[in-house]
Amino acid sequence: MDKVLKSANEAAEQIIEWGESHKMETCFDRAQRLKPCPIGVTGACCKICHMGPCRFVGQNAEEEARGVCGATLPTVAARNLLRMAAAGAAAHSDHARDMALLLLAVASGETKDFQITDVRKLNRVAEILGVEFGNGRSTKDVARDVALKFLEDFGRQKGELNYVKRAPQKTQERWKRWGITPRGIDREITEAMHRTNMGVDHDPDNLLLSALRVSLADGWGGSMISTDITDILFGTPKPVKAEASFGIFKEDEVNIVVHGHEPSLAEIIVDVVNEPEMIAYARSKGAQGINLGGMCCTANEVLMRHGIPTAGGFTNQELAIMTGLVDALTVDVQCIMPALTELSKKFHTKVITTSYKAKIPGAIHIQYDEHRAKEIAREIVKIAIDNYPNRKVKGSHVTQKYPLIAGFSHEYIEYMQGGRWRASFRPLNDAIMVGRIRGVVGLAGCDNPRVTSQGIHRFLAIELIKNDVLIVSTGCGSAACGTAGFLIPEMALENAGPGLKEVCEAIGIPPILHLGACVDNSRILTIASAMAAEGGFSDEIGGMPAVGIAPEWMSEKAIAIGCYFAASGVPVIFGGESPVEASEEVTRLMTEVWSERFKGSLHFEPDPEKILNLTLGYIDRAREALKLRKYEPGKFGVERVLMDMAARRELERAAKPHLGF
Ligand code: NFS
């Protein structure tokens, strides 16, 4: 029998094996040793009060099992899911709050270390929010009003989030009809916690509607706000070349890793590692220079804007330390394994926590403060440099790395389809309508040691592009593709179906577009809304030949993302066992009932082949319902725009200087 790999990333597998031979434990070992609790994993356990925990097991548990209070299994499973969605929404949105507070601090001149980088984007956002701009108003005044408008979204008690109006009218109407239009972000999260408290909401359907509402407050609130502010402050991404995998670490340079999610400190570290005094200091310690790399979503943020290389996604974090080459690993919030500090003791790596919200025993804590950002960044970089001479254990040095292209913001995707003056989503819509592109898939979410990590991402990426499906990726989905060498235009030539290949060649793009961090899933909502506004097939997000997949999810944030896509009209398929498996009623509500109401749904399917078939089935049924040309590989109709030769030449001219090849 073939050996079951722990990671599909060859370099990761090599490090894992090295670790095993040196008796170093990682999440892969722990995942094998600790089997999931068979009751909790299916959503059949309630532990919200101290009469329990109550287990809902046995035949006919769905109908007959009761908790001490009388709660039924569907109530408990729905309540558990709502709590996960609320926690996920809280994580993204608290991150967004920090970004809004940073924007306010920059606008009011409280911090000198940041600037407003993208004034055009600021004005675009101001226009959506109804903030006055132009006519001699200073950038800082506009930025302050924008920050205040965003902050209102957190504390609003009545009405709706500012960005609800960015969704297509029909999508908004569905939300109104079912009472899930999000009000204030904090209100939705608090209400979700209230409803799931002992003895409050017991109706599974009502609980699940609340899961959609709190998740919409994330997608069209927290996450979208975070994406927009990050673009305003640090620049809206455009294509940039970079590298991925463990080979990014350098033997003769100081290696610093930024890990977590919030990009503000990492942005400043990018500046500081380039300061001549810092480089000179590194040289004084015997290093040739300073090498910055990223991990998880902080990596995605600085990769998208500065081409900082990434060591990969979630399951690669311990392995980075095991290269023995990381002099400092600085973390902010979310998806940081507490195991890092214990493991770091076996090497010389310093783990540095920077948020009072996220401390780890055994780490050095340096509290980040945006008012002293540069000073703090210098302190961190110095720790790394001072630590360079202390490298003691030669870890598993792997040299594998892959080139990649990232930086596909929704603004750039629009621009690449027609240049500055004719930017639109028309070519993409047309390519889908004539069947050159079969559909679009968002490949997102975590990588997970419970399966061959990153393997399902890789499998789906290849199979989907073979089937002429354009992929937009985010988060660790992007990291899995990047560390596999999939994020380059050549990938289209070698692996894409004939229609997708032509489109990618015409524009000069990879068949998998890296859109950014997990909060940047909000870019997919913006793209889908723009495609609906462009017209030609669906005038709402629901019903488009588009599917979201999180094949190896593990974080509660993924549940919030899945729910806001489902509520927005996208069928979503998650890998792994269903966290509500125990309840047929809850499963039916999330699939059939949500489909009828919102045209979106949430499925859980552990089998990768089935995920693929389910996805293609959704896409083909959507094409049929929209009366689009039946998809047949290699046979398409003629678009009005994309394949017109003059347009094609213009597109090439427009795209190439930015892509740099
Ligand atoms: Ni998303 Fe980013 Fe990765 Fe999963 Fe964690 S890093 S926010 S949650 S593990 S994709």
Short mmCIF file of N, CA, C and O in Angstrom, two decimals, residues 265 330-331 351-356 359 363-369 372 375-383:
data_model
loop_
_atom_site.label_atom_id
_atom_site.label_comp_id
_atom_site.label_asym_id
_atom_site.label_seq_id
_atom_site.Cartn_x
_atom_site.Cartn_y
_atom_site.Cartn_z
N LEU A 265 1.54 46.03 11.40
CA LEU A 265 2.93 45.90 11.87
C LEU A 265 3.81 45.31 10.76
O LEU A 265 4.94 45.76 10.54
N THR A 330 7.43 36.48 14.19
CA THR A 330 6.60 37.43 14.89
C THR A 330 5.14 37.24 14.48
O THR A 330 4.84 37.09 13.32
N VAL A 331 4.28 37.18 15.48
CA VAL A 331 2.88 36.84 15.22
C VAL A 331 1.97 37.95 15.71
O VAL A 331 2.29 38.66 16.65
N VAL A 351 10.11 33.42 19.25
CA VAL A 351 8.71 33.66 18.88
C VAL A 351 8.28 34.94 19.59
O VAL A 351 8.44 35.06 20.81
N ILE A 352 7.77 35.89 18.83
CA ILE A 352 7.40 37.19 19.41
C ILE A 352 5.91 37.45 19.20
O ILE A 352 5.44 37.48 18.06
N THR A 353 5.19 37.58 20.30
CA THR A 353 3.78 37.95 20.18
C THR A 353 3.69 39.48 20.23
O THR A 353 4.52 40.14 20.88
N THR A 354 2.68 40.03 19.56
CA THR A 354 2.63 41.49 19.46
C THR A 354 1.26 42.09 19.78
O THR A 354 1.07 43.29 19.69
N SER A 355 0.29 41.20 20.10
CA SER A 355 -1.04 41.72 20.42
C SER A 355 -1.41 41.30 21.83
O SER A 355 -1.25 40.12 22.18
N TYR A 356 -1.96 42.24 22.61
CA TYR A 356 -2.39 41.87 23.96
C TYR A 356 -3.51 40.84 23.91
O TYR A 356 -3.80 40.17 24.89
N LYS A 359 -1.51 36.22 23.39
CA LYS A 359 -0.22 35.90 24.02
C LYS A 359 -0.02 34.39 24.07
O LYS A 359 -1.01 33.64 24.11
N ALA A 363 6.61 32.85 24.79
CA ALA A 363 6.99 33.79 23.74
C ALA A 363 7.49 35.09 24.37
O ALA A 363 7.20 35.38 25.53
N ILE A 364 8.24 35.87 23.59
CA ILE A 364 8.59 37.22 24.02
C ILE A 364 7.40 38.08 23.64
O ILE A 364 6.90 37.96 22.51
N HIS A 365 6.94 38.95 24.54
CA HIS A 365 5.82 39.80 24.14
C HIS A 365 6.30 41.24 23.94
O HIS A 365 6.87 41.84 24.85
N ILE A 366 6.06 41.75 22.76
CA ILE A 366 6.35 43.17 22.49
C ILE A 366 5.05 43.77 22.00
O ILE A 366 4.59 43.47 20.89
N GLN A 367 4.43 44.56 22.83
CA GLN A 367 3.10 45.07 22.48
C GLN A 367 3.18 46.06 21.31
O GLN A 367 3.89 47.06 21.39
N TYR A 368 2.45 45.75 20.26
CA TYR A 368 2.39 46.65 19.11
C TYR A 368 1.51 47.85 19.43
O TYR A 368 0.50 47.73 20.11
N ASP A 369 1.95 49.00 18.96
CA ASP A 369 1.17 50.22 19.14
C ASP A 369 1.38 51.05 17.87
O ASP A 369 2.52 51.39 17.53
N ARG A 372 3.67 54.03 17.69
CA ARG A 372 5.13 53.86 17.74
C ARG A 372 5.55 52.70 16.85
O ARG A 372 6.43 51.91 17.18
N GLU A 375 9.33 52.20 15.71
CA GLU A 375 10.18 51.90 16.86
C GLU A 375 10.03 50.41 17.24
O GLU A 375 11.02 49.72 17.48
N ILE A 376 8.78 49.97 17.27
CA ILE A 376 8.52 48.58 17.66
C ILE A 376 9.03 47.61 16.59
O ILE A 376 9.66 46.60 16.91
N ALA A 377 8.81 47.98 15.35
CA ALA A 377 9.30 47.11 14.26
C ALA A 377 10.82 46.99 14.33
O ALA A 377 11.38 45.91 14.16
N ARG A 378 11.48 48.10 14.63
CA ARG A 378 12.96 48.05 14.74
C ARG A 378 13.39 47.15 15.89
O ARG A 378 14.35 46.39 15.77
N GLU A 379 12.66 47.24 16.98
CA GLU A 379 13.00 46.40 18.14
C GLU A 379 12.92 44.92 17.75
O GLU A 379 13.80 44.11 18.08
N ILE A 380 11.86 44.58 17.01
CA ILE A 380 11.66 43.18 16.60
C ILE A 380 12.76 42.73 15.63
O ILE A 380 13.36 41.66 15.78
N VAL A 381 13.04 43.58 14.67
CA VAL A 381 14.06 43.22 13.67
C VAL A 381 15.43 43.06 14.36
O VAL A 381 16.20 42.15 14.04
N LYS A 382 15.69 43.91 15.33
CA LYS A 382 16.96 43.80 16.07
C LYS A 382 17.06 42.48 16.83
O LYS A 382 18.12 41.86 16.87
N ILE A 383 15.96 42.07 17.42
CA ILE A 383 15.97 40.78 18.13
C ILE A 383 16.36 39.66 17.15
O ILE A 383 17.17 38.79 17.46
#
